[in-house]
Amino acid sequence: MKIFPLTLVPSGTRIDFMRLRHVWVAMFLLLFVGSFAVVGLKGFNFALDFTGGTAVNVRFDKPVGVDDVRERLENAGISNAQVQTFGSGNDLLIRVRGDETQVSVDGNTQLAQDVLAAASSEANPGRILSTESIGAQVSGDLRKNAIYAAIFVLVGFLLYISVRFEWKFAVVASVTTLFDVMVVAAMFSLTGREFDLTVMAGLLSVMGFSINDTIVVFDRVRENFRGVRAEPLEIFNRSINQTLSRTIITSLVFFLSVLALFLYGGGSLEGLALTQMMGAVVGTLSSIFIACPLLTYGVLRVTKQDLLPKAKDEAALSRRP
Amino acid sequence: MLEFPRWKYALILVVLVLAALYALPNAYQKNPSVQITPSTSEARIDEALKTRVEGLLTAAGVTSVGTEIDENHLLVRLHDSDAQTLASDTLRPELGENYSVALNLASTVPDWLSNMGARPMSLGLDLQGGVHFVMQVDQAAALQKRVEGYADGIRTVLRDARIGYSSVERRNDNSIGVVLTEGADVNAARTQISTSLASASGQAVGGSGPQITTEGNRITVRLSPGEISRIASDAVEQNRTVISNRINAIGVAEPVLQRQGEDRLVIQLPGLQDTAEAKRLIGATATLEFRAVTGDENQAAAAVASGNIPADSRIYYNDAGAPLLLSRRILVSGDQLINANPQTDAQTGTPAVGITLNSAGGKRMLDHTLQNVGQRLGIVYVERIPTVRMVDGEEVRSSRSVERVISSSTIRGVFGREFQTTGLSREESTDLASQLKAGALAAPMDFVEERVVGPSLGAENVERGLTAVLYAFFFTLIFFMFYYRMFGIVTCLALILNLLIVVAVMSLFGATMSLPGFAGLALSIGLSVDANVLINERIREELRAGMPPKAAIVTGYEKASDTIFDSNLTGIIAGVALYAFGTGPLQGFAVTLVIGITASMFTAIVVSRALVTLIYAPRKKLKSLAI
């Protein structure tokens, strides 16, 4: 019976997600370790926020060649500059990285003028849209705070889910979230895109989105464990299938709204939007394929006893039809 | 079964009205304007000034939207930013030193709205252009100065208690080493030092005092880590006042001056573009020291020639390059200076500089002059100059200080807080007064971060941000209307209210909108969708399971609410972390995200349910739902 005219995901799916759970978990482990390796070995193309230095955003009258400008800067004696297009083809972002000993940023105005003078030519003059200059210590503090923030988020998740669910769920949800962030970070590292403050904000909100997705599935698992008599594997399968359409629709709409950010938000929001889009895809996949399978291994194996309604829930349970 | 309490409808209505009212001010465009504020006590804001300004503008060919007098300033509204620049360029030289002329964006929100406390969100620098600086106190210099002060205090108490010492010196690790003469009473000295420091270091206020260790006839004093960090913190607080005065002198409307962490100051000057000028005025990191003159030019020249400089003195040079011997001990430093202005000496009619010290400085000056009438007093001007050196092909930036004696006049009588220094030409006294005022920083500061955003880029960013949010919204609405039909329309209404609430709350709390803020807004739309999808999917599920429509709605909302609660609270945890550990733009992002999630919990669970009840409850025979 088709009572809903539009359905993206057919109703009453009975896909056996758990049958191949060893495969998913193996892929998960491989990707997880791989992501750490990529991030560890390749690192990030850190932006000014994290390295310190000076960045100048120059707009030219006509489109300019990156290599051309790089060469002109080289000739002018500004050797360690990075040049990249930013936003439209007429905008260039030119960065001169600071070194660790640089604390103060005095003299920056002069440097910006030097960069402008070297980059512009008579045929294609440029003008400065914005300049930024950050000392090494400020950026060092930022790196530290980024790590603190990530740890704070993970600990917060662990505590909250342990209280509302059960510690096994808390551990799996946090690990899955960490996995999502690491995979997105690794993709970022691989593409060599610039890692700045907004990307960091993006990664942290990927954590928010990813845990959100996982919790919706777990919530259904909890409900089914309490209300349905079945083997854990069957309950997991049923829960994933029941929440499948919600998971996919939410991710799709989320993806669309972030896509708007990517398409229309301009250069400085591209990094943020990109992390969100990757996060939406990875987070959705991990909540479907990885979160529940992880709950069947070793100490993390969830049994009905784990989720037997605690005393305070019994009243609620007895009200059920 | 499908019902909804009346009071909740009332609540929704109240929220709707309030949200609409407080979001409304954002719809009013701001006028570019020029704000004129009196900068001296003689200057007046009155009708005469208004007529004069209007006359000047008409003469320069600038047409204004209107001129109005507010409590303490005159506001000239203009049509566009070109007229604004022209107006300020015209008025600034004409009005002279007595008024400061600042560029501003004047609100056009009607009075009845602003009387209710409704105001538009303020725009971050990335959206309106301007300069952002972060300055950091040179902790080492602040510490060094304070330790010198302590060493000085120790010398005084030992002298007063008649305990012989051969040296009291600040060591490089900022501890103080005291060497007593043979046979001196070490324990008595220790007690004296500890009491003198207890009051000076504010031990009574709860901090742990300095650690004093003795070894033979040597005493070492070490500052506690708590005190070291407090010294930097004090210096930032003192400098904040000084910098705030300097910013007012530049004439910037709505500047931001905030402390960040222990030793930093954030300064934002909207509308300003000339960084070099701003830095020169704000960051004039000069300070001032008053020291006793211990030897005149001849003795100093002899000391330089022989290399035999008395232990308690140092060689300084004046403007002409002549050496002078001054005491190592700072009598009064620049942070104790309250005011300085050029005057004419009432008795002789010669130029002078009137100086006002704070009470601590005044007391020291009084004590010193009581004993030293006829002696000379030197004023040393210490300026910090940033330098860039090339080391191994890399730039190394540091700074060096230049110290020179700007005045060394004879003390002619006993004085305390207020005194004059004479013996200068008219020009010199004016210069000295301005140097004194500008140089009164408690401790030197460095610029550690600097961002300049052009006004055109700011306008572009606003446009991009708005476009992005509108499209994100548009995509979502279209999808919902088609996919969930009637329930989709309900969801869309809930989402619109959601957006309205976020804008209203942010405006109400005076949050600053920035580019990442727009991203936060788009994201919170994406996330609030989740709550609605959860509900709608749950209702579909219950219908599939064969539940009658009205029961399906009730069960759907109830079962989804728990899930929404759990999943959204974790999202808020992430937002709080971002706020706690982020700075500036990140915090803007976090604030929008958290407000967005909270509002979405309300709109999805309460508002959409109210609407659905309103639509379906009256139908007696409900066979199917448009979902």
mmCIF file of N, CA and C in Angstrom, chain B residues 61-144:
data_model
loop_
_atom_site.group_PDB
_atom_site.id
_atom_site.type_symbol
_atom_site.label_atom_id
_atom_site.label_comp_id
_atom_site.label_asym_id
_atom_site.label_seq_id
_atom_site.Cartn_x
_atom_site.Cartn_y
_atom_site.Cartn_z
ATOM 1 N N GLY B 61 29.313 71.583 -0.782
ATOM 2 C CA GLY B 61 28.470 70.886 -1.749
ATOM 3 C C GLY B 61 28.005 69.519 -1.292
ATOM 4 N N VAL B 62 27.955 69.304 0.014
ATOM 5 C CA VAL B 62 27.473 68.025 0.536
ATOM 6 C C VAL B 62 26.021 68.199 0.986
ATOM 7 N N THR B 63 25.127 67.370 0.464
ATOM 8 C CA THR B 63 23.751 67.448 0.952
ATOM 9 C C THR B 63 23.541 66.350 1.977
ATOM 10 N N SER B 64 22.997 66.727 3.104
ATOM 11 C CA SER B 64 22.803 65.740 4.171
ATOM 12 C C SER B 64 21.337 65.346 4.262
ATOM 13 N N VAL B 65 21.105 64.178 4.835
ATOM 14 C CA VAL B 65 19.736 63.720 5.051
ATOM 15 C C VAL B 65 19.123 64.497 6.214
ATOM 16 N N GLY B 66 19.972 64.848 7.158
ATOM 17 C CA GLY B 66 19.471 65.582 8.311
ATOM 18 C C GLY B 66 20.567 65.731 9.343
ATOM 19 N N THR B 67 20.437 66.751 10.180
ATOM 20 C CA THR B 67 21.406 66.955 11.246
ATOM 21 C C THR B 67 20.637 66.945 12.554
ATOM 22 N N GLU B 68 21.123 66.211 13.537
ATOM 23 C CA GLU B 68 20.393 66.177 14.794
ATOM 24 C C GLU B 68 21.333 66.198 15.988
ATOM 25 N N ILE B 69 20.830 66.734 17.082
ATOM 26 C CA ILE B 69 21.642 66.801 18.296
ATOM 27 C C ILE B 69 21.178 65.716 19.250
ATOM 28 N N ASP B 70 22.105 64.851 19.621
ATOM 29 C CA ASP B 70 21.799 63.845 20.641
ATOM 30 C C ASP B 70 22.369 64.345 21.953
ATOM 31 N N GLU B 71 22.253 63.534 22.990
ATOM 32 C CA GLU B 71 22.724 63.973 24.307
ATOM 33 C C GLU B 71 24.050 64.723 24.255
ATOM 34 N N ASN B 72 25.077 64.063 23.717
ATOM 35 C CA ASN B 72 26.384 64.707 23.791
ATOM 36 C C ASN B 72 27.096 64.754 22.445
ATOM 37 N N HIS B 73 26.356 64.522 21.381
ATOM 38 C CA HIS B 73 27.029 64.685 20.098
ATOM 39 C C HIS B 73 26.069 65.148 19.005
ATOM 40 N N LEU B 74 26.698 65.594 17.938
ATOM 41 C CA LEU B 74 25.928 66.066 16.798
ATOM 42 C C LEU B 74 26.053 65.016 15.698
ATOM 43 N N LEU B 75 24.932 64.656 15.115
ATOM 44 C CA LEU B 75 24.947 63.593 14.128
ATOM 45 C C LEU B 75 24.491 64.141 12.779
ATOM 46 N N VAL B 76 25.338 63.954 11.761
ATOM 47 C CA VAL B 76 24.953 64.384 10.416
ATOM 48 C C VAL B 76 24.722 63.132 9.579
ATOM 49 N N ARG B 77 23.492 62.921 9.166
ATOM 50 C CA ARG B 77 23.178 61.747 8.340
ATOM 51 C C ARG B 77 23.395 62.067 6.871
ATOM 52 N N LEU B 78 23.966 61.114 6.136
ATOM 53 C CA LEU B 78 24.279 61.375 4.740
ATOM 54 C C LEU B 78 23.741 60.269 3.847
ATOM 55 N N HIS B 79 23.738 60.551 2.537
ATOM 56 C CA HIS B 79 23.116 59.598 1.619
ATOM 57 C C HIS B 79 23.976 58.373 1.353
ATOM 58 N N ASP B 80 25.273 58.582 1.163
ATOM 59 C CA ASP B 80 26.116 57.415 0.867
ATOM 60 C C ASP B 80 27.500 57.608 1.486
ATOM 61 N N SER B 81 28.342 56.589 1.307
ATOM 62 C CA SER B 81 29.629 56.637 1.994
ATOM 63 C C SER B 81 30.576 57.650 1.349
ATOM 64 N N ASP B 82 30.367 57.967 0.064
ATOM 65 C CA ASP B 82 31.206 59.000 -0.559
ATOM 66 C C ASP B 82 30.945 60.349 0.101
ATOM 67 N N ALA B 83 29.658 60.659 0.279
ATOM 68 C CA ALA B 83 29.285 61.920 0.931
ATOM 69 C C ALA B 83 29.816 61.933 2.358
ATOM 70 N N GLN B 84 29.836 60.753 2.981
ATOM 71 C CA GLN B 84 30.316 60.637 4.353
ATOM 72 C C GLN B 84 31.801 61.015 4.440
ATOM 73 N N THR B 85 32.593 60.464 3.518
ATOM 74 C CA THR B 85 34.017 60.761 3.501
ATOM 75 C C THR B 85 34.246 62.249 3.253
ATOM 76 N N LEU B 86 33.511 62.779 2.267
ATOM 77 C CA LEU B 86 33.654 64.184 1.925
ATOM 78 C C LEU B 86 33.299 65.067 3.126
ATOM 79 N N ALA B 87 32.207 64.728 3.788
ATOM 80 C CA ALA B 87 31.766 65.517 4.933
ATOM 81 C C ALA B 87 32.807 65.498 6.042
ATOM 82 N N SER B 88 33.340 64.318 6.329
ATOM 83 C CA SER B 88 34.301 64.252 7.430
ATOM 84 C C SER B 88 35.595 64.978 7.054
ATOM 85 N N ASP B 89 35.988 64.890 5.780
ATOM 86 C CA ASP B 89 37.191 65.610 5.341
ATOM 87 C C ASP B 89 36.992 67.120 5.424
ATOM 88 N N THR B 90 35.753 67.557 5.188
ATOM 89 C CA THR B 90 35.463 68.991 5.260
ATOM 90 C C THR B 90 35.454 69.468 6.709
ATOM 91 N N LEU B 91 34.782 68.689 7.564
ATOM 92 C CA LEU B 91 34.544 69.154 8.928
ATOM 93 C C LEU B 91 35.779 69.050 9.813
ATOM 94 N N ARG B 92 36.566 68.029 9.617
ATOM 95 C CA ARG B 92 37.672 67.775 10.535
ATOM 96 C C ARG B 92 38.611 68.968 10.696
ATOM 97 N N PRO B 93 39.156 69.494 9.583
ATOM 98 C CA PRO B 93 40.067 70.637 9.772
ATOM 99 C C PRO B 93 39.354 71.888 10.272
ATOM 100 N N GLU B 94 38.090 72.078 9.864
ATOM 101 C CA GLU B 94 37.372 73.294 10.232
ATOM 102 C C GLU B 94 37.055 73.337 11.728
ATOM 103 N N LEU B 95 36.684 72.215 12.274
ATOM 104 C CA LEU B 95 36.280 72.202 13.679
ATOM 105 C C LEU B 95 37.477 72.168 14.624
ATOM 106 N N GLY B 96 38.604 71.726 14.101
ATOM 107 C CA GLY B 96 39.838 71.794 14.870
ATOM 108 C C GLY B 96 39.909 70.825 16.040
ATOM 109 N N GLU B 97 40.777 71.152 16.972
ATOM 110 C CA GLU B 97 41.109 70.260 18.073
ATOM 111 C C GLU B 97 39.966 70.039 19.072
ATOM 112 N N ASN B 98 39.037 70.984 19.101
ATOM 113 C CA ASN B 98 38.012 70.912 20.138
ATOM 114 C C ASN B 98 36.975 69.816 19.935
ATOM 115 N N TYR B 99 36.850 69.367 18.688
ATOM 116 C CA TYR B 99 35.851 68.340 18.423
ATOM 117 C C TYR B 99 36.509 67.144 17.758
ATOM 118 N N SER B 100 36.015 65.951 18.050
ATOM 119 C CA SER B 100 36.477 64.816 17.253
ATOM 120 C C SER B 100 35.360 64.412 16.298
ATOM 121 N N VAL B 101 35.766 64.154 15.076
ATOM 122 C CA VAL B 101 34.810 63.846 14.018
ATOM 123 C C VAL B 101 34.977 62.377 13.644
ATOM 124 N N ALA B 102 33.929 61.594 13.823
ATOM 125 C CA ALA B 102 34.048 60.160 13.563
ATOM 126 C C ALA B 102 33.027 59.713 12.539
ATOM 127 N N LEU B 103 33.422 58.688 11.761
ATOM 128 C CA LEU B 103 32.478 58.095 10.822
ATOM 129 C C LEU B 103 31.602 57.110 11.596
ATOM 130 N N ASN B 104 30.341 57.096 11.263
ATOM 131 C CA ASN B 104 29.446 56.208 12.002
ATOM 132 C C ASN B 104 28.351 55.714 11.071
ATOM 133 N N LEU B 105 27.674 54.684 11.503
ATOM 134 C CA LEU B 105 26.477 54.255 10.799
ATOM 135 C C LEU B 105 25.319 54.532 11.745
ATOM 136 N N ALA B 106 24.440 55.459 11.365
ATOM 137 C CA ALA B 106 23.376 55.846 12.280
ATOM 138 C C ALA B 106 22.142 54.988 12.046
ATOM 139 N N SER B 107 21.561 54.590 13.142
ATOM 140 C CA SER B 107 20.378 53.737 13.067
ATOM 141 C C SER B 107 19.182 54.539 12.563
ATOM 142 N N THR B 108 18.313 53.901 11.783
ATOM 143 C CA THR B 108 17.092 54.582 11.342
ATOM 144 C C THR B 108 15.873 53.928 11.979
ATOM 145 N N VAL B 109 16.146 53.120 13.021
ATOM 146 C CA VAL B 109 15.055 52.440 13.704
ATOM 147 C C VAL B 109 14.161 53.490 14.387
ATOM 148 N N PRO B 110 12.831 53.415 14.168
ATOM 149 C CA PRO B 110 11.949 54.408 14.776
ATOM 150 C C PRO B 110 12.023 54.359 16.303
ATOM 151 N N ASP B 111 11.690 55.511 16.908
ATOM 152 C CA ASP B 111 11.842 55.644 18.359
ATOM 153 C C ASP B 111 11.046 54.629 19.160
ATOM 154 N N TRP B 112 9.780 54.386 18.705
ATOM 155 C CA TRP B 112 8.944 53.483 19.505
ATOM 156 C C TRP B 112 9.578 52.106 19.613
ATOM 157 N N LEU B 113 10.334 51.701 18.565
ATOM 158 C CA LEU B 113 10.994 50.390 18.602
ATOM 159 C C LEU B 113 12.213 50.425 19.514
ATOM 160 N N SER B 114 13.035 51.449 19.339
ATOM 161 C CA SER B 114 14.255 51.471 20.151
ATOM 162 C C SER B 114 13.932 51.740 21.620
ATOM 163 N N ASN B 115 12.800 52.390 21.887
ATOM 164 C CA ASN B 115 12.406 52.588 23.280
ATOM 165 C C ASN B 115 12.103 51.265 23.978
ATOM 166 N N MET B 116 11.752 50.255 23.185
ATOM 167 C CA MET B 116 11.479 48.938 23.777
ATOM 168 C C MET B 116 12.758 48.122 23.916
ATOM 169 N N GLY B 117 13.872 48.730 23.583
ATOM 170 C CA GLY B 117 15.137 48.007 23.699
ATOM 171 C C GLY B 117 15.461 47.188 22.459
ATOM 172 N N ALA B 118 14.672 47.374 21.411
ATOM 173 C CA ALA B 118 14.948 46.631 20.180
ATOM 174 C C ALA B 118 16.024 47.364 19.397
ATOM 175 N N ARG B 119 17.021 46.625 18.953
ATOM 176 C CA ARG B 119 18.085 47.247 18.170
ATOM 177 C C ARG B 119 18.604 46.233 17.162
ATOM 178 N N PRO B 120 19.204 46.742 16.111
ATOM 179 C CA PRO B 120 19.725 45.787 15.120
ATOM 180 C C PRO B 120 20.981 45.101 15.647
ATOM 181 N N MET B 121 21.310 43.949 15.059
ATOM 182 C CA MET B 121 22.552 43.274 15.424
ATOM 183 C C MET B 121 23.712 44.148 14.990
ATOM 184 N N SER B 122 24.791 44.139 15.778
ATOM 185 C CA SER B 122 25.943 44.885 15.291
ATOM 186 C C SER B 122 26.713 43.975 14.331
ATOM 187 N N LEU B 123 27.310 44.598 13.343
ATOM 188 C CA LEU B 123 28.020 43.813 12.339
ATOM 189 C C LEU B 123 29.491 43.702 12.711
ATOM 190 N N GLY B 124 30.030 42.514 12.555
ATOM 191 C CA GLY B 124 31.455 42.305 12.823
ATOM 192 C C GLY B 124 32.295 43.036 11.791
ATOM 193 N N LEU B 125 33.571 43.152 12.077
ATOM 194 C CA LEU B 125 34.449 43.887 11.156
ATOM 195 C C LEU B 125 34.491 43.264 9.781
ATOM 196 N N ASP B 126 34.350 41.939 9.715
ATOM 197 C CA ASP B 126 34.412 41.298 8.403
ATOM 198 C C ASP B 126 33.195 41.657 7.555
ATOM 199 N N LEU B 127 32.175 42.248 8.182
ATOM 200 C CA LEU B 127 30.975 42.612 7.427
ATOM 201 C C LEU B 127 30.862 44.111 7.180
ATOM 202 N N GLN B 128 31.626 44.933 7.916
ATOM 203 C CA GLN B 128 31.524 46.355 7.617
ATOM 204 C C GLN B 128 32.864 47.017 7.346
ATOM 205 N N GLY B 129 33.946 46.266 7.481
ATOM 206 C CA GLY B 129 35.244 46.840 7.197
ATOM 207 C C GLY B 129 35.787 47.568 8.405
ATOM 208 N N GLY B 130 37.097 47.595 8.514
ATOM 209 C CA GLY B 130 37.714 48.278 9.645
ATOM 210 C C GLY B 130 38.994 47.578 10.049
ATOM 211 N N VAL B 131 39.480 47.958 11.215
ATOM 212 C CA VAL B 131 40.759 47.441 11.678
ATOM 213 C C VAL B 131 40.571 46.655 12.962
ATOM 214 N N HIS B 132 41.237 45.540 13.062
ATOM 215 C CA HIS B 132 41.209 44.705 14.260
ATOM 216 C C HIS B 132 42.647 44.499 14.715
ATOM 217 N N PHE B 133 42.903 44.838 15.962
ATOM 218 C CA PHE B 133 44.248 44.634 16.508
ATOM 219 C C PHE B 133 44.163 43.759 17.743
ATOM 220 N N VAL B 134 45.206 42.981 17.974
ATOM 221 C CA VAL B 134 45.362 42.385 19.292
ATOM 222 C C VAL B 134 46.715 42.843 19.810
ATOM 223 N N MET B 135 46.736 43.390 20.996
ATOM 224 C CA MET B 135 47.997 43.833 21.579
ATOM 225 C C MET B 135 48.304 42.989 22.795
ATOM 226 N N GLN B 136 49.586 42.785 23.012
ATOM 227 C CA GLN B 136 49.979 41.959 24.137
ATOM 228 C C GLN B 136 51.002 42.690 24.980
ATOM 229 N N VAL B 137 50.798 42.650 26.277
ATOM 230 C CA VAL B 137 51.744 43.293 27.186
ATOM 231 C C VAL B 137 53.055 42.529 27.156
ATOM 232 N N ASP B 138 54.144 43.251 27.066
ATOM 233 C CA ASP B 138 55.440 42.613 27.150
ATOM 234 C C ASP B 138 55.643 42.202 28.605
ATOM 235 N N GLN B 139 55.364 40.923 28.860
ATOM 236 C CA GLN B 139 55.354 40.445 30.226
ATOM 237 C C GLN B 139 56.718 40.608 30.885
ATOM 238 N N ALA B 140 57.761 40.318 30.102
ATOM 239 C CA ALA B 140 59.106 40.387 30.658
ATOM 240 C C ALA B 140 59.418 41.805 31.118
ATOM 241 N N ALA B 141 59.030 42.786 30.291
ATOM 242 C CA ALA B 141 59.340 44.170 30.636
ATOM 243 C C ALA B 141 58.528 44.624 31.841
ATOM 244 N N ALA B 142 57.250 44.220 31.883
ATOM 245 C CA ALA B 142 56.395 44.612 33.006
ATOM 246 C C ALA B 142 56.943 44.031 34.299
ATOM 247 N N LEU B 143 57.390 42.782 34.207
ATOM 248 C CA LEU B 143 57.904 42.081 35.372
ATOM 249 C C LEU B 143 59.197 42.729 35.860
ATOM 250 N N GLN B 144 60.055 42.995 34.892
ATOM 251 C CA GLN B 144 61.348 43.590 35.206
ATOM 252 C C GLN B 144 61.149 44.899 35.956
#
